[in-house]
Short mmCIF file of C-alpha atoms in Angstrom, two decimals:
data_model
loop_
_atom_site.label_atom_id
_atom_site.label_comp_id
_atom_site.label_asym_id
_atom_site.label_seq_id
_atom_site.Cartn_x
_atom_site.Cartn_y
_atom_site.Cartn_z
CA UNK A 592 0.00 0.00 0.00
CA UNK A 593 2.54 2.21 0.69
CA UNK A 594 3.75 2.23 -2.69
CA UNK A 595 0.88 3.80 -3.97
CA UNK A 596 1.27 6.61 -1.89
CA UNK A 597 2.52 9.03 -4.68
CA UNK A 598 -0.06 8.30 -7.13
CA UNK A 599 -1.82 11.62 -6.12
CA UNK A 600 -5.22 12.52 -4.54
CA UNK A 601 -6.93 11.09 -7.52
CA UNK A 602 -6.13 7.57 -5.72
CA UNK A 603 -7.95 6.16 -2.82
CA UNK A 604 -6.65 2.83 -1.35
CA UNK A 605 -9.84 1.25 0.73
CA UNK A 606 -8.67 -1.96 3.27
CA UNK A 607 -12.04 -4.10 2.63
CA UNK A 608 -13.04 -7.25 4.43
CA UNK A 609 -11.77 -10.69 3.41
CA UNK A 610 -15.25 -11.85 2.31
CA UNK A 611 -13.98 -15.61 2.48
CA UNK A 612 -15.99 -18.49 3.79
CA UNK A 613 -15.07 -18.60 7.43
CA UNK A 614 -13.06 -21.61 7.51
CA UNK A 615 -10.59 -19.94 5.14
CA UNK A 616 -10.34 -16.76 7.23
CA UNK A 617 -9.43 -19.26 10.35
CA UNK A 618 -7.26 -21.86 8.68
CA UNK A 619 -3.35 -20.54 10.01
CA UNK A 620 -2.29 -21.43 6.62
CA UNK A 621 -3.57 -18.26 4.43
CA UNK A 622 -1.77 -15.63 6.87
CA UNK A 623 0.55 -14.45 3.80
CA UNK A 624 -3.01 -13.43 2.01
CA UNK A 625 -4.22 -9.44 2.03
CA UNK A 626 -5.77 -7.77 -0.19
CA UNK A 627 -7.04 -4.33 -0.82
CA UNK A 628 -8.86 -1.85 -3.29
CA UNK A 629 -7.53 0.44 -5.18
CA UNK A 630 -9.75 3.49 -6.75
CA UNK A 631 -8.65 5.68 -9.34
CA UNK A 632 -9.28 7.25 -13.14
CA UNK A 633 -8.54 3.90 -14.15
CA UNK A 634 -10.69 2.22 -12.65
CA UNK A 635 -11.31 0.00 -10.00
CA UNK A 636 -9.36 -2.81 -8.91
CA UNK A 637 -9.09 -5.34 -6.39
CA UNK A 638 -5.31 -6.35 -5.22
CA UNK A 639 -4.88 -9.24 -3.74
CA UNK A 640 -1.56 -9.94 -2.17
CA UNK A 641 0.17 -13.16 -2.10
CA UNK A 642 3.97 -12.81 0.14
CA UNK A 643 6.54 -15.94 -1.36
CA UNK A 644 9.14 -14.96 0.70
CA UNK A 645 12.76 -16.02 -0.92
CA UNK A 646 10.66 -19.16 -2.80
CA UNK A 647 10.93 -18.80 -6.43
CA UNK A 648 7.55 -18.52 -8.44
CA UNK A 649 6.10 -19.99 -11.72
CA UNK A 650 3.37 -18.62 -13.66
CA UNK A 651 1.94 -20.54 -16.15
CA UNK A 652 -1.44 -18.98 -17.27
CA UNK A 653 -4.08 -20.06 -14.37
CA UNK A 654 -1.26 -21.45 -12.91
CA UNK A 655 1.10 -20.25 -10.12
CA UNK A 656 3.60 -22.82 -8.37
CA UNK A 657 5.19 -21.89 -5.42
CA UNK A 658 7.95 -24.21 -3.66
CA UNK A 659 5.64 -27.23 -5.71
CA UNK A 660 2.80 -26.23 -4.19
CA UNK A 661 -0.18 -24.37 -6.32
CA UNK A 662 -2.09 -22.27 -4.51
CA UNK A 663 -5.17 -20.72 -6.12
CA UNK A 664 -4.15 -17.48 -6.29
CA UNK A 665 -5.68 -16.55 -9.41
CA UNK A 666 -8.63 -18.19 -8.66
CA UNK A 667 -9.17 -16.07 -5.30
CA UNK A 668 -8.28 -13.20 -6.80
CA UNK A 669 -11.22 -13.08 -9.27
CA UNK A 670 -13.24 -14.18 -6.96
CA UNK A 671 -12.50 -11.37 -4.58
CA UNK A 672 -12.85 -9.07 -7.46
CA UNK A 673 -16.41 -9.96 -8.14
CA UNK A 674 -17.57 -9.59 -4.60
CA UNK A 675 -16.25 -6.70 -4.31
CA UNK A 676 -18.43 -5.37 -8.25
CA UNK A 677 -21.40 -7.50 -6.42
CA UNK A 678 -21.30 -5.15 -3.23
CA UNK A 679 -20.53 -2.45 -4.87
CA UNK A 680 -22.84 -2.29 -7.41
CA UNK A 681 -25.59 -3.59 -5.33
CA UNK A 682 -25.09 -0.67 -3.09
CA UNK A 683 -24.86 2.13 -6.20
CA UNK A 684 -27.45 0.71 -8.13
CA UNK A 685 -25.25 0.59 -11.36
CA UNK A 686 -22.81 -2.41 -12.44
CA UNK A 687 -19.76 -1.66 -11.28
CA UNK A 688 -16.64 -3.39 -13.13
CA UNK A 689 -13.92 -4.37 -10.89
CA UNK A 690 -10.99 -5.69 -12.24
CA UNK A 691 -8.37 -8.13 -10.76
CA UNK A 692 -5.18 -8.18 -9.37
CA UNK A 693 -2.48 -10.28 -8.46
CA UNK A 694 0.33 -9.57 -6.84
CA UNK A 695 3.40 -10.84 -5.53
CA UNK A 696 5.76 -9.68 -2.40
CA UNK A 697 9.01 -11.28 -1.86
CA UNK A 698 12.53 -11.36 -3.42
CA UNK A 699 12.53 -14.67 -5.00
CA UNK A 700 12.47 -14.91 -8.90
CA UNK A 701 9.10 -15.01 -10.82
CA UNK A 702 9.25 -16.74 -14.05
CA UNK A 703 6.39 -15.73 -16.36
CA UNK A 704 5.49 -18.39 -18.76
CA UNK A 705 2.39 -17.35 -20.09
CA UNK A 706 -0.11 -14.92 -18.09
CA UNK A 707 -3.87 -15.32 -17.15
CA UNK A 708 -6.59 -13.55 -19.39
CA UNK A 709 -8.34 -11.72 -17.06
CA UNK A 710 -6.45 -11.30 -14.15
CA UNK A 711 -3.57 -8.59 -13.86
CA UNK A 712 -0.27 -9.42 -12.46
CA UNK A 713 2.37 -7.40 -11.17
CA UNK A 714 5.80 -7.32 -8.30
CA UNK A 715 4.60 -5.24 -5.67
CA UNK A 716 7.49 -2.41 -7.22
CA UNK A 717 5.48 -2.35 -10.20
CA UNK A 718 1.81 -2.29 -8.94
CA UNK A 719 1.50 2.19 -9.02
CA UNK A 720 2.87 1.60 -13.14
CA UNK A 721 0.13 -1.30 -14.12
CA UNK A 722 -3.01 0.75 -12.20
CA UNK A 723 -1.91 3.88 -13.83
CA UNK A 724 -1.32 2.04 -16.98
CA UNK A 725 -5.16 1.91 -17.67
CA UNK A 726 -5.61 5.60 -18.56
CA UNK A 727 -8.14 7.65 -17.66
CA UNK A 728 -11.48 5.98 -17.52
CA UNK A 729 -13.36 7.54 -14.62
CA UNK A 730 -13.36 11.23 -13.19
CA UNK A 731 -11.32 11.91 -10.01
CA UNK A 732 -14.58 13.14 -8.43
CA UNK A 733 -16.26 9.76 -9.28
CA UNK A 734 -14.10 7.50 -8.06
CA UNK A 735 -13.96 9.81 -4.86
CA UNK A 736 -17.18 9.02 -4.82
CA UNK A 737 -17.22 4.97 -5.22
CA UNK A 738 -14.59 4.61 -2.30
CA UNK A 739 -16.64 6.35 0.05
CA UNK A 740 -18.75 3.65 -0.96
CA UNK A 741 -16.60 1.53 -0.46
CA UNK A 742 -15.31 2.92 3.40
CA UNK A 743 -19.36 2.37 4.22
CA UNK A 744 -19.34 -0.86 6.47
CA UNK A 745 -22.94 -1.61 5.20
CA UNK A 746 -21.78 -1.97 1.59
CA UNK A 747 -20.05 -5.25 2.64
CA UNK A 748 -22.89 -6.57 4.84
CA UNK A 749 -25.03 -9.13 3.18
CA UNK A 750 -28.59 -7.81 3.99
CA UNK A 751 -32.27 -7.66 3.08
CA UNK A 752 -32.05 -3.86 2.88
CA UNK A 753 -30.42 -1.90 0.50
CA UNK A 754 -26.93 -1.06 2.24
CA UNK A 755 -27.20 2.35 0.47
CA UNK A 756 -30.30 4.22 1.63
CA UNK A 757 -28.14 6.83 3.51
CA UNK A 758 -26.25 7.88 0.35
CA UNK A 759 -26.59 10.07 -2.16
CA UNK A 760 -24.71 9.87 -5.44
CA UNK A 761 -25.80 13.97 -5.94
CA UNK A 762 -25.03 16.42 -2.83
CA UNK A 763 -28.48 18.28 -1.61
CA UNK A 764 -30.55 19.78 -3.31
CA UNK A 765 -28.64 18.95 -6.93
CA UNK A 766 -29.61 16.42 -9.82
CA UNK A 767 -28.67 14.56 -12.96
CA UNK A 768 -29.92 17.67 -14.64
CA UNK A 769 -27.74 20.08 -12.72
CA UNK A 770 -24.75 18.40 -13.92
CA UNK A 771 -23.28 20.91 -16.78
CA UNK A 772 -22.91 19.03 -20.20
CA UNK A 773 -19.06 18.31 -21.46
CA UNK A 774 -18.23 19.17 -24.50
CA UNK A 775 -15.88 17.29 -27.12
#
């Protein structure tokens, strides 16, 4: 996280709940797990963080072999990352695309033979370069916006209710219609 300190205001870096099943969240084994969102004008995306240590790493595709052992890194990771588009959406009322992330903190080597399709992967030195790497496809304001979202504990509760009666996409007393029109 601290790496992504100097990306500028435009970036907000929201600590969200493990959304696991609870026997994952209590099993001693998945310690080196975190994860974390990052919001910005690229987009939205949810890091998850997987710490090899010294242990040298192999990618191959879906694949990622650690010390012969294959966790399912990938496979967590986009499952975290549509949680996270399922809460958030359900508590803005729009789809919201969320887009994962793997990454990997250690010193051991990480030999790439062949990456997964939808799933970003990056050193943790490199993560600020591939989230800025998207462009510009949200407004600062909105994805100021979508992380107070995201702070709200209710967002991430699993309720009857709508988690997001208390918020208001518009400040008082505006609308859709207030909003000036951009030109191109």
């Amino acid at each position: 996280v601290g790496q992504l300190d100097h990306l500028g205001p435009a970036w907000h870096v929201v600590e969200w709940p493990r959304t696991d099943a609870a026997d994952v969240l209590l099993d001693g084994s998945q310690d080196d797990r975190a994860g974390f969102l990052a919001i910005g004008p690229s987009g939205l995306f949810a890091v998850t963080v997987a710490d090899h240590g010294r242990a040298r790493v192999l990618v191959a595709g879906d694949v990622v072999q650690i010390n012969g052992k294959r966790p399912p890194y990938v496979a967590e990771a986009r499952r975290d990352a549509r949680r996270a588009s399922k809460a958030l959406s359900d508590a803005v009322g729009l789809q919201i695309p969320v887009t994962p992330v793997l990454t990997f903190v250690g010193s051991g080597v990480i030999s790439v033979y062949g990456l997964p399709k939808d799933c970003l992967m990056a050193t943790h030195r490199e993560l600020d370069r591939l989230l800025i790497a998207g462009g510009n496809r949200i407004s600062p304001v909105t994805a100021e916006k979508l992380s107070r979202v995201a702070q709200h504990p209710s967002t991430w509760l699993n309720g009857t209710y709508r988690p997001a009666a208390d918020y208001r996409w518009y400040e008082d007393g505006r609308t859709a219609a207030d909003k000036p029109a951009n030109r191109r």
